[in-house]
Short mmCIF file of C-alpha atoms and ligand atoms in Angstrom, two decimals:
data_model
loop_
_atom_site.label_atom_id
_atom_site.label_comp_id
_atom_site.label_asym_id
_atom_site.label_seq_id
_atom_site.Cartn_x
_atom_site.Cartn_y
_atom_site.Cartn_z
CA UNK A 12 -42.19 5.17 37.73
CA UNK A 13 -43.56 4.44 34.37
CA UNK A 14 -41.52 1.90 32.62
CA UNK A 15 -43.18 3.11 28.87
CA UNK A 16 -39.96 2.90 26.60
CA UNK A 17 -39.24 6.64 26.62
CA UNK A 18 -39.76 7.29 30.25
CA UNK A 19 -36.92 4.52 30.32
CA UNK A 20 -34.25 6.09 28.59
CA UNK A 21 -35.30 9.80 30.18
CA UNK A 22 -34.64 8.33 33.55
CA UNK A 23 -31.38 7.46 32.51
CA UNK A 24 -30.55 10.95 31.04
CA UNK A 25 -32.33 13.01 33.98
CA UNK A 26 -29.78 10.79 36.39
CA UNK A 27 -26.95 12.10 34.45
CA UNK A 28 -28.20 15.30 34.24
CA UNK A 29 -28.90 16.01 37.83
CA UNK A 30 -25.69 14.44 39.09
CA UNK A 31 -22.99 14.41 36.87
CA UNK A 32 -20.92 17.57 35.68
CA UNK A 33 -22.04 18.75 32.66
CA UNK A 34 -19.10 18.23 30.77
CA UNK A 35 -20.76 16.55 27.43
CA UNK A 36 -23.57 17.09 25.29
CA UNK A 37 -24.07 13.20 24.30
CA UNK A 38 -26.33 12.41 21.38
CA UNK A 39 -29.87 10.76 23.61
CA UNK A 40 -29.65 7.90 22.98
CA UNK A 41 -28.42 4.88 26.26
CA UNK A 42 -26.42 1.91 25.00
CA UNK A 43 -26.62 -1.09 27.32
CA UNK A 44 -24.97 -3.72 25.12
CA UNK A 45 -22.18 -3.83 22.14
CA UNK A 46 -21.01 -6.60 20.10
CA UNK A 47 -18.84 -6.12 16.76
CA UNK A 48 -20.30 -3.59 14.57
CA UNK A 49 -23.50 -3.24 16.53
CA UNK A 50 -25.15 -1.28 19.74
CA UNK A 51 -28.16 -1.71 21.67
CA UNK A 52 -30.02 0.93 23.91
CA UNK A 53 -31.70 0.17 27.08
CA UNK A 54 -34.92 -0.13 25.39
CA UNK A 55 -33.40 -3.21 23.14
CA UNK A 56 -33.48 -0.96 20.03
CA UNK A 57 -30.32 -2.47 17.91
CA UNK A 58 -27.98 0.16 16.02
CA UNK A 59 -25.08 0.75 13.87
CA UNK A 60 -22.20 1.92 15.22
CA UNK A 61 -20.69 4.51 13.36
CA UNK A 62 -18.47 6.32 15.29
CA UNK A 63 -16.13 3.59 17.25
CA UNK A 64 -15.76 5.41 20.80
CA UNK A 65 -14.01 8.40 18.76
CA UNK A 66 -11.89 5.29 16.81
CA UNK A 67 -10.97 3.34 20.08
CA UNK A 68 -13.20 0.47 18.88
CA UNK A 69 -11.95 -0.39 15.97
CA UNK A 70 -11.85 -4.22 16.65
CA UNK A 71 -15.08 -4.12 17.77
CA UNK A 72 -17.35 -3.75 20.84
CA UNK A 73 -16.51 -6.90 23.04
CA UNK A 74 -14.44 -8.36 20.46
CA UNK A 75 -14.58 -12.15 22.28
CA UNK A 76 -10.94 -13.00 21.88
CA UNK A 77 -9.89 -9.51 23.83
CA UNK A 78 -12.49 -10.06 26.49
CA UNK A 79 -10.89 -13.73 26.70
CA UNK A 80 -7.43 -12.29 27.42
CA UNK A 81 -8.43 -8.89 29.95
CA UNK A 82 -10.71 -11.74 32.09
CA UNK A 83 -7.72 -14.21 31.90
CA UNK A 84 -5.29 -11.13 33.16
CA UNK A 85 -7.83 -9.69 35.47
CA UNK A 86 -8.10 -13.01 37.40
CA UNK A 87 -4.63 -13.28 37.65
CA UNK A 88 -3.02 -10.17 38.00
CA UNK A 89 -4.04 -6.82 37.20
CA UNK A 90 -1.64 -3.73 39.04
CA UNK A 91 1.61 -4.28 40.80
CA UNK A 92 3.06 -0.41 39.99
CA UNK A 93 5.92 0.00 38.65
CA UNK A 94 7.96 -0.43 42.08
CA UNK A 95 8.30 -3.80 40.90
CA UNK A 96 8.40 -5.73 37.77
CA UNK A 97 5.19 -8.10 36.19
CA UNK A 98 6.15 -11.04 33.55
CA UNK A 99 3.93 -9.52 31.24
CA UNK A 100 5.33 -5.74 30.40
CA UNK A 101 8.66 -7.20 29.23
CA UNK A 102 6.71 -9.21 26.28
CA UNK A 103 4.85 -6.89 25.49
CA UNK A 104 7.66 -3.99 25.20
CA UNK A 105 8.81 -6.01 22.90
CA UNK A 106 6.01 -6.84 20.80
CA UNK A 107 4.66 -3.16 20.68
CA UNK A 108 8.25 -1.94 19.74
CA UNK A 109 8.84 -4.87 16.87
CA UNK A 110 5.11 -4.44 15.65
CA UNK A 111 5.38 -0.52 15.01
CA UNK A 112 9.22 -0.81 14.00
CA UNK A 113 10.64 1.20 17.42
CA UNK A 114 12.97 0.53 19.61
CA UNK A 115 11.58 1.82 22.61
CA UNK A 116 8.20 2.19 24.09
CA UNK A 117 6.88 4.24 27.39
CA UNK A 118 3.54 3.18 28.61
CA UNK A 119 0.61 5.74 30.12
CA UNK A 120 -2.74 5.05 29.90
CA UNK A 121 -5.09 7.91 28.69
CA UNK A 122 -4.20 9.87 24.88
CA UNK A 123 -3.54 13.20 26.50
CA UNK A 124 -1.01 11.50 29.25
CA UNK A 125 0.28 9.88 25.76
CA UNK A 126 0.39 13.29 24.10
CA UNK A 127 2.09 15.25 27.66
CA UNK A 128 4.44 12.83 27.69
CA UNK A 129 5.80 13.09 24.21
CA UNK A 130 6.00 16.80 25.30
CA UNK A 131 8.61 16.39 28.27
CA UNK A 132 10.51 13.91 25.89
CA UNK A 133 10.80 16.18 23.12
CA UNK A 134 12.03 19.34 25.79
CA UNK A 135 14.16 17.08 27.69
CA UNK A 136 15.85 15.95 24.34
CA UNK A 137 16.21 19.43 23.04
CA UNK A 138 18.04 20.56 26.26
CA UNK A 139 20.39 17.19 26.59
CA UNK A 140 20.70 16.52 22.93
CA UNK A 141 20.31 19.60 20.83
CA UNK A 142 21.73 21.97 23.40
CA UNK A 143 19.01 24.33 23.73
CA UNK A 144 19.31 26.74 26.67
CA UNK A 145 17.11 25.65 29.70
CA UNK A 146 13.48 26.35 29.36
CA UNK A 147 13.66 28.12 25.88
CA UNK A 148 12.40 24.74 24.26
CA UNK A 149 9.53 24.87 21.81
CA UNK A 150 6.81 23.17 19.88
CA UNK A 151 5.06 23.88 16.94
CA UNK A 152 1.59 22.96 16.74
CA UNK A 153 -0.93 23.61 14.48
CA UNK A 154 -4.03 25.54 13.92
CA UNK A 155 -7.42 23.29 14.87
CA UNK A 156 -5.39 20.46 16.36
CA UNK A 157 -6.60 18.16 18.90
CA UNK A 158 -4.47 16.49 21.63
CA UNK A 159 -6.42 16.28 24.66
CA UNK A 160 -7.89 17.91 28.00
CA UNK A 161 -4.86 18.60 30.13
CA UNK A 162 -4.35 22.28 31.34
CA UNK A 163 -0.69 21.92 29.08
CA UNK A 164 -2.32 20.39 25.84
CA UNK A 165 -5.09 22.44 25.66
CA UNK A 166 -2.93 25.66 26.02
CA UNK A 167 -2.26 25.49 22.73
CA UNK A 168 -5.78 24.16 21.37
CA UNK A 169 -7.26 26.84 18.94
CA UNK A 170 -10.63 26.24 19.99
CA UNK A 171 -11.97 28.47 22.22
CA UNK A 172 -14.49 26.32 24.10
CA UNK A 173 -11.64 24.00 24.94
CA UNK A 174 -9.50 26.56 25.98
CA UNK A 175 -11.58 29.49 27.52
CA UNK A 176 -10.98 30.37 30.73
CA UNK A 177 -8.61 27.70 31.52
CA UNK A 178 -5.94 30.00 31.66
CA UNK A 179 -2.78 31.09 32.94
CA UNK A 180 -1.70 28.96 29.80
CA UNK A 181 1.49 26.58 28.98
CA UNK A 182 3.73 28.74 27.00
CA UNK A 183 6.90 27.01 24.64
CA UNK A 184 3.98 26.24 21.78
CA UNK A 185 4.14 28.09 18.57
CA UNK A 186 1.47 27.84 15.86
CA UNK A 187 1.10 27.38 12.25
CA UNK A 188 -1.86 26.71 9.85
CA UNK A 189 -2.11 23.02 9.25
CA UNK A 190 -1.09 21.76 5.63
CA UNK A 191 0.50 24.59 5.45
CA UNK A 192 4.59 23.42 4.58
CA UNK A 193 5.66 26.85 3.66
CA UNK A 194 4.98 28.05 7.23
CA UNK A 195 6.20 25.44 9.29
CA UNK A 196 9.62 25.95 7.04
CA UNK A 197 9.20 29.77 8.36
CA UNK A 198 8.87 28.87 11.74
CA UNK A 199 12.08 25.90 11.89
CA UNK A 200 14.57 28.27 9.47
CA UNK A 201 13.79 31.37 12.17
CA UNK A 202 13.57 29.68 15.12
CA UNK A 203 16.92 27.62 16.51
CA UNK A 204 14.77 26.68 19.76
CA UNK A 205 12.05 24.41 18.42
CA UNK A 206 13.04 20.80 19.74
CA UNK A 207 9.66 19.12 17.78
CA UNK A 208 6.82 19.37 15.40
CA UNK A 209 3.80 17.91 17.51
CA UNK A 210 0.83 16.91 14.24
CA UNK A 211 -1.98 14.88 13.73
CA UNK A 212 -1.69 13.25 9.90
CA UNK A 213 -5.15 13.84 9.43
CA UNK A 214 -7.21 15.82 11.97
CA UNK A 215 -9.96 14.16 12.81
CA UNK A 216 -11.66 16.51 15.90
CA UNK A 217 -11.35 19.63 13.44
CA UNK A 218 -13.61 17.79 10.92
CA UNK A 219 -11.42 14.83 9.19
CA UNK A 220 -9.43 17.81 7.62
CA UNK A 221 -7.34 15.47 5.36
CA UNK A 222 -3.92 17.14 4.24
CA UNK A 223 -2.32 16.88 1.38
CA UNK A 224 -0.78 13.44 -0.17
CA UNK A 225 2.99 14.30 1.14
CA UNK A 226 2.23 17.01 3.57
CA UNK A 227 3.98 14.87 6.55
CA UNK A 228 6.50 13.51 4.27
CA UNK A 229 7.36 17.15 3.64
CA UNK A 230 7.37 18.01 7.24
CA UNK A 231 9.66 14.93 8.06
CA UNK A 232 12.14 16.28 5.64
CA UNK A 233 12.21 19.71 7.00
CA UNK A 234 12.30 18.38 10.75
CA UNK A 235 15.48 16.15 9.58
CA UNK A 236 16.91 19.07 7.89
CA UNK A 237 16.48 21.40 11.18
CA UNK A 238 16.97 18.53 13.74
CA UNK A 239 13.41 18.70 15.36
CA UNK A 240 11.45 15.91 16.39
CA UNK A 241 8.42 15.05 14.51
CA UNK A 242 5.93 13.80 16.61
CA UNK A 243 2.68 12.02 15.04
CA UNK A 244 0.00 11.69 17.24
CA UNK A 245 -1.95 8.61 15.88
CA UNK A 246 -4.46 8.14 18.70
CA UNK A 247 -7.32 8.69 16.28
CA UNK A 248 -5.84 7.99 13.12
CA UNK A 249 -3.93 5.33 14.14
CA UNK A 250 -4.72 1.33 14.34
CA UNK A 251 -5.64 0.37 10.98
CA UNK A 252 -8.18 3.05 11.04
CA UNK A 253 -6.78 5.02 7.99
CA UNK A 254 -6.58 2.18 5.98
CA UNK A 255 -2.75 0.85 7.03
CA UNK A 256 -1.50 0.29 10.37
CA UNK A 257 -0.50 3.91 11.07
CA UNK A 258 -1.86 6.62 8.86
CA UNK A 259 2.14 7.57 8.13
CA UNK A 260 2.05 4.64 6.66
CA UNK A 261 0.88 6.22 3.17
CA UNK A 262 -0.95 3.59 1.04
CA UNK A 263 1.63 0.50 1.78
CA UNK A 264 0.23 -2.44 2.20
CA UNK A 265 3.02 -4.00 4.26
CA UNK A 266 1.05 -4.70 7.21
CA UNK A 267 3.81 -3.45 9.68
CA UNK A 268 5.43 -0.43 10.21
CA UNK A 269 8.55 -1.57 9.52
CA UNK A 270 11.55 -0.44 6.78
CA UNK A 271 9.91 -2.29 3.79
CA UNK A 272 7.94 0.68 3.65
CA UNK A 273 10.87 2.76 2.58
CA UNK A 274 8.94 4.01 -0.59
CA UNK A 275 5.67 5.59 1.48
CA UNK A 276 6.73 5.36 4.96
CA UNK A 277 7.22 8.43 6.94
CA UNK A 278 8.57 7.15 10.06
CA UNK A 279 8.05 9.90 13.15
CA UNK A 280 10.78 10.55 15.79
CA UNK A 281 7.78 9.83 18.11
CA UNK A 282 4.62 8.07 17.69
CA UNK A 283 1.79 8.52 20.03
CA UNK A 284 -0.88 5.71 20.38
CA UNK A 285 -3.89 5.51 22.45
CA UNK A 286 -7.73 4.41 21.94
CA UNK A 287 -7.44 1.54 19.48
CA UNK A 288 -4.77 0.09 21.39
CA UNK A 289 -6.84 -1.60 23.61
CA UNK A 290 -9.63 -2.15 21.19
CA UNK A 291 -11.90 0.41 23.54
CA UNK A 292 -11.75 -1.82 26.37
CA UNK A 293 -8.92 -0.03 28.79
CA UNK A 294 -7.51 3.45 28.70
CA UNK A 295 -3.91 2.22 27.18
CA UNK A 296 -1.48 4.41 25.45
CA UNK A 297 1.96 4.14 24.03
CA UNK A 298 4.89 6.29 23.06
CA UNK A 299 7.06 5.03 20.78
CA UNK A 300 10.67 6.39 19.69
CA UNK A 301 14.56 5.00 18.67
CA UNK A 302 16.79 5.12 22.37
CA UNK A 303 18.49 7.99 20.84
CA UNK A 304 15.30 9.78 22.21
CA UNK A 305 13.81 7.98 24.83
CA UNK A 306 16.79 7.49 26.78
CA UNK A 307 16.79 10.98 27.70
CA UNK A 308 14.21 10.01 30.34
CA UNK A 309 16.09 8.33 33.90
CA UNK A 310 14.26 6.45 36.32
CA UNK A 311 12.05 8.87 39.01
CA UNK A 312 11.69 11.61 36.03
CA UNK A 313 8.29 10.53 34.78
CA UNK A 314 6.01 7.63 35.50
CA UNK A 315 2.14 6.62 35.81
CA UNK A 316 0.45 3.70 38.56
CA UNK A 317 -1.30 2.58 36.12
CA UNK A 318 0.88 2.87 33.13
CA UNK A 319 2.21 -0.87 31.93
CA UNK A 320 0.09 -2.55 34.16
CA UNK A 321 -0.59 -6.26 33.45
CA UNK A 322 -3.84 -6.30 32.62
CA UNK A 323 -3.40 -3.40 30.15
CA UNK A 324 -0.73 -4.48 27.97
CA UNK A 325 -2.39 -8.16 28.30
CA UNK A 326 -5.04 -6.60 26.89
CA UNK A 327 -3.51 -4.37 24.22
CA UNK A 328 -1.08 -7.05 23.23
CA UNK A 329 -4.40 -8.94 22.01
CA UNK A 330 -6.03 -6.27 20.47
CA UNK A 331 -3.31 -5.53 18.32
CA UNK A 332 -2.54 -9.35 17.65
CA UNK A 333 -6.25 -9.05 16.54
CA UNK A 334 -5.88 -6.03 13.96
CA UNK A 335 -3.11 -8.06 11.81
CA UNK A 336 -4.96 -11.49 12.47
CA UNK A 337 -8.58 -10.34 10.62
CA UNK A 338 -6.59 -8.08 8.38
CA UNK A 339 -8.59 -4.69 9.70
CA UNK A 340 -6.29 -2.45 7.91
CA UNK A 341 -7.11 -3.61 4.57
CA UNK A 342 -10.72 -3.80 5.30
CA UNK A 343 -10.61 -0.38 6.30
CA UNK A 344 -8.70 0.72 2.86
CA UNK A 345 -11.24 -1.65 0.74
CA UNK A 346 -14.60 -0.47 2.17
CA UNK A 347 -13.52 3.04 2.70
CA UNK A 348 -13.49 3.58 -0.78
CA UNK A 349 -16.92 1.85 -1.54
CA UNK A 350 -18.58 4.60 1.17
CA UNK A 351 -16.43 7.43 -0.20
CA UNK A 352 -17.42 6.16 -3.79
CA UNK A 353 -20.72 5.61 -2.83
CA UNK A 354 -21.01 8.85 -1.16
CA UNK A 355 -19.68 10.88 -4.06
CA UNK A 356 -22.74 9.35 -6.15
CA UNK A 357 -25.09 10.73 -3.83
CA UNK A 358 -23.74 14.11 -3.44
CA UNK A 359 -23.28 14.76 -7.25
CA UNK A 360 -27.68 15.48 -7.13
CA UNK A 361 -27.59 16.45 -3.24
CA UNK A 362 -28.01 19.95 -2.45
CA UNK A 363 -27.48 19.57 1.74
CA UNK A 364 -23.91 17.37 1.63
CA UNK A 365 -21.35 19.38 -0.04
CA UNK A 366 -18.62 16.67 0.28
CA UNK A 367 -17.17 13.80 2.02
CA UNK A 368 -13.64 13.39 2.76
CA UNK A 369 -11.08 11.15 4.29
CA UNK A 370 -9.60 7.98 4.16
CA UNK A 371 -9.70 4.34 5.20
CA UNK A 372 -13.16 4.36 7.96
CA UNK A 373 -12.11 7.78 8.86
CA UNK A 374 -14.19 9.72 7.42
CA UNK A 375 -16.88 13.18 7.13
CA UNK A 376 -19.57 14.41 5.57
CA UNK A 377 -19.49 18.76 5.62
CA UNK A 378 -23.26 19.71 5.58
CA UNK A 379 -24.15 22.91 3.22
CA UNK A 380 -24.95 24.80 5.84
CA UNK A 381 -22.67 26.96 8.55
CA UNK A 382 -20.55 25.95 11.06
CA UNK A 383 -22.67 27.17 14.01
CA UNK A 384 -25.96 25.31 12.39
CA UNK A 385 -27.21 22.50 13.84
CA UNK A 386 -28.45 21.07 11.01
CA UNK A 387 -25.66 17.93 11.64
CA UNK A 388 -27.20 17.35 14.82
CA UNK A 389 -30.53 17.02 13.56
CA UNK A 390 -29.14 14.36 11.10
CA UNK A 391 -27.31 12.34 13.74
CA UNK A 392 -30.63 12.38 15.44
CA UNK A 393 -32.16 11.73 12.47
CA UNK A 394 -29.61 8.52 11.47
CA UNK A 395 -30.28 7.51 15.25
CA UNK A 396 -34.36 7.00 14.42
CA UNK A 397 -33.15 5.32 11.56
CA UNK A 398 -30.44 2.77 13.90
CA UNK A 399 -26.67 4.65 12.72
CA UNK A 400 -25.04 5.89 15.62
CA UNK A 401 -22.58 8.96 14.35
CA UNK A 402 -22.19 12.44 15.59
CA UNK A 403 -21.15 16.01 14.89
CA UNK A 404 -17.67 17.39 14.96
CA UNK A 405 -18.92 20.72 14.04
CA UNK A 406 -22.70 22.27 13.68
CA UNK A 407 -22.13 21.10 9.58
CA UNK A 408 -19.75 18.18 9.46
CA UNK A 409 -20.72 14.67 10.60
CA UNK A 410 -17.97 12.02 11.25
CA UNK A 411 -18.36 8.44 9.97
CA UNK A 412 -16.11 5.92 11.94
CA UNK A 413 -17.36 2.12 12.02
CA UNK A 414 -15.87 -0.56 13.51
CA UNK A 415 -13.29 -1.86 10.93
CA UNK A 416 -14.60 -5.45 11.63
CA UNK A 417 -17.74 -4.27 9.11
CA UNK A 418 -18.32 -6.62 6.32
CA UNK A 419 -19.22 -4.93 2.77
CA UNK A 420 -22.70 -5.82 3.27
CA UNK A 421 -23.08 -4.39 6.40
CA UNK A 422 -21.48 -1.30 4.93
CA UNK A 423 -23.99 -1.30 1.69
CA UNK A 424 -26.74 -1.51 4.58
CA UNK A 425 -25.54 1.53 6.19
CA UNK A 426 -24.83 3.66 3.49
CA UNK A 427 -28.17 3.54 2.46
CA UNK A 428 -29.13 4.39 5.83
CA UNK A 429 -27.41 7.57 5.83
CA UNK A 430 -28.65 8.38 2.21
CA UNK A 431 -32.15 7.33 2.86
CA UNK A 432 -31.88 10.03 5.85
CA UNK A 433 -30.06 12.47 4.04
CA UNK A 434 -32.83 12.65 2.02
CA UNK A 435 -35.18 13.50 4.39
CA UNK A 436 -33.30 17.09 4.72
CA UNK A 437 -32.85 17.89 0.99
CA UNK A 438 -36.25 19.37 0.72
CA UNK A 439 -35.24 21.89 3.47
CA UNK A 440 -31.85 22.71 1.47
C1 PLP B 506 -8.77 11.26 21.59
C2 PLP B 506 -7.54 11.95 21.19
C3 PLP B 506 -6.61 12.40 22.16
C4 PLP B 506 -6.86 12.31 23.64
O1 PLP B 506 -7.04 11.01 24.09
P1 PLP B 506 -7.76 10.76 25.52
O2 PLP B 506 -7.65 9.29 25.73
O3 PLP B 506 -9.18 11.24 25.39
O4 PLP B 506 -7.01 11.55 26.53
C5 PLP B 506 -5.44 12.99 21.71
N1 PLP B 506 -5.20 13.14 20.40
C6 PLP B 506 -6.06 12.73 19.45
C7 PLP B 506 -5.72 12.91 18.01
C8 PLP B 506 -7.27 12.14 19.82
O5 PLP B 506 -8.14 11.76 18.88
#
């Protein structure tokens, strides 16, 4: 074989191609090495990393003091099941639950086992606690959401490549337009059987679609008022990514979850948790709710292998140690509003970027061009050549995600990456 640098990295795609299922449509490009903000391909070609695993990296790729503690764990211990007890979930349990203000966590491993089993919580509570009549239980969703892969979850995506000829489908899911208050009232005043409101508090698959300032506040009120359960699924969002711990956390900057927060804290009935937990080094999730709701579930009615394992919440425990310790939150708020700023300067005179939105280092670009372009693409591949790692959510919006270890300067350095590429496309506008 020829080892010239592109015959390098097309080996590596070809293998993938020819053996693996076909089940992504990854920007080319073959990372071999991370470290903080930074990636390298298998050619040594260093890049920005602007897209965090999806948000499960915010601390970081191989952020040394969370390597320290999964090698520590993995030499030690690292899966008993959950026949028997480990001396590390205990500490843990209670770290997780004090950190996020909780009294109760349950502890699966992927997002969409996070997101499933928030489901059977919620249905389980609404036949034990609110006395609906057995399996007439249901959940509104909303339009564009994204919760995962599972045949349940994506039952109710609105997305038809996620959900096309998956079917038969889940049913007990009932939809309304996101942002959209007026409707979910509609829904809870007609409805007696919905046990929960399952939301994302901003949606970051359908495009960083940002809601309005007290959209969830709102929708906390109206699920009090109805006795539902709102359930905030902060896998993406979630972490410190937003700008505060959790994105419910409004623009507090109380570093914990916690009743100080009383003026812009909407606390959920359930909070889901995934990706960041681990700082992108182990699939960990959480679910997180008061006994009143978590107690519903007895022992032999839902469970994982995996889930709680000691090398996962050894691991997760650190990475979320790490998130108050370097203060990633407020980093997040601070430079999120220099790229947003900085952003907005650029697309005042740009005719291809019609706006950026988000908040924190969650954020998108939407391209001036339709949704089923793939003018974003070309960017990404574009920003790639340049060393920025991002990618498309749609054909004309581009998500920008860094690690929330990024200093200012590095941030300066990127942004006029991005513009200096952005550029290149304006002439074609
Ligand atoms: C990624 C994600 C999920 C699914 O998590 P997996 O670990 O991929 O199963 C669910 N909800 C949201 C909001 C996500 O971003």
């Amino acid at each position: 074989m020829e080892t010239t640098e592109k015959s390098l990295q097309d080996y590596y795609l070809d293998l993938e191609a020819k053996h693996g299922a076909h089940d992504y449509h990854p920007l080319p490009v073959v990372l071999a090495k991370g470290s903080g903000v930074f990636l390298w391909d298998v050619e040594g070609k260093k890049y920005y990393d602007f897209l965090s695993a999806y948000s499960a990296v915010n601390q970081g790729h191989c952020h040394p003091s969370i390597i320290e503690a999964m090698k520590e764990q993995a030499e030690t211990l690292t899966l008993t099941s959950r026949a028997f007890h480990n001396n590390k979930l205990g500490a843990y349990m209670k770290y997780i639950t004090e950190y996020f203000g909780f009294e109760k966590v349950l502890c699966m491993n992927t997002g969409a086992e996070g997101v499933e089993t928030a489901i059977k919580i919620a249905r389980k509570w609404g036949y034990q606690k609110k006395g609906v009549a057995e399996n007439n239980a249901q959940i509104i969703v909303c339009n564009n959401n994204f919760h995962g892969r599972t045949s349940t979850i994506i039952s109710f995506s609105t997305d038809p490549n996620s959900k096309g000829d998956f079917g038969p489908y889940a049913t007990g899911f009932i939809h309304v337009p996101y942002d959209d208050i007026e409707a979910l009232e509609a829904v809870l005043e007609t409805n007696p059987n919905v046990v929960g409101f399952l939301v994302e508090p901003i949606q970051g698959e359908a495009g960083v679609y940002t809601p309005a300032e007290d959209f969830i506040k709102r929708a906390k009120a109206l699920c009090s008022e109805y006795n539902v359960l709102l359930i905030t699924d902060e896998i993406q969002t979630g972490i410190g990514r937003t700008g505060s711990l959790l994105a419910v956390c409004g623009n507090c900057d109380c570093q914990h979850a916690c009743e100080q927060q009383a003026e812009t804290y909407v606390r959920p009935d359930m909070l889901i948790l995934g990706k960041a937990i681990s700082g992108g080094t182990y699939p960990v999730s959480a679910v997180l709710s008061d006994a009143t709701v978590m107690d519903v579930i007895q022992p032999g009615q839902h469970g994982s292998t995996f889930g709680g394992n000691p090398l996962a919440v050894s691991i997760a425990k650190k990475a979320l140690q790490v998130v108050l310790e370097e203060n990633l939150a407020q980093n997040a708020r601070r430079l999120g509003v220099i790229f947003r700023e900085e952003m907005n300067r650029y697309i005042s005179t740009s005719k291809i970027v019609k706006l950026v939105r988000g908040k924190g280092l969650l954020n998108a670009i939407v391209i001036n061009d339709d949704p089923e372009s793939d003018t974003a693409w070309n960017i990404c591949l574009k920003l790639r050549d340049n060393g920025l790692l991002a990618k498309p959510t749609h054909g004309n919006i581009i998500r920008f995600a860094p690690p929330l270890v990024m200093t200012e300067e590095q941030l300066r350095d990127c942004i006029s990456i991005i513009i200096k590429t952005l550029e290149t496309f304006e002439s074609h506008a």
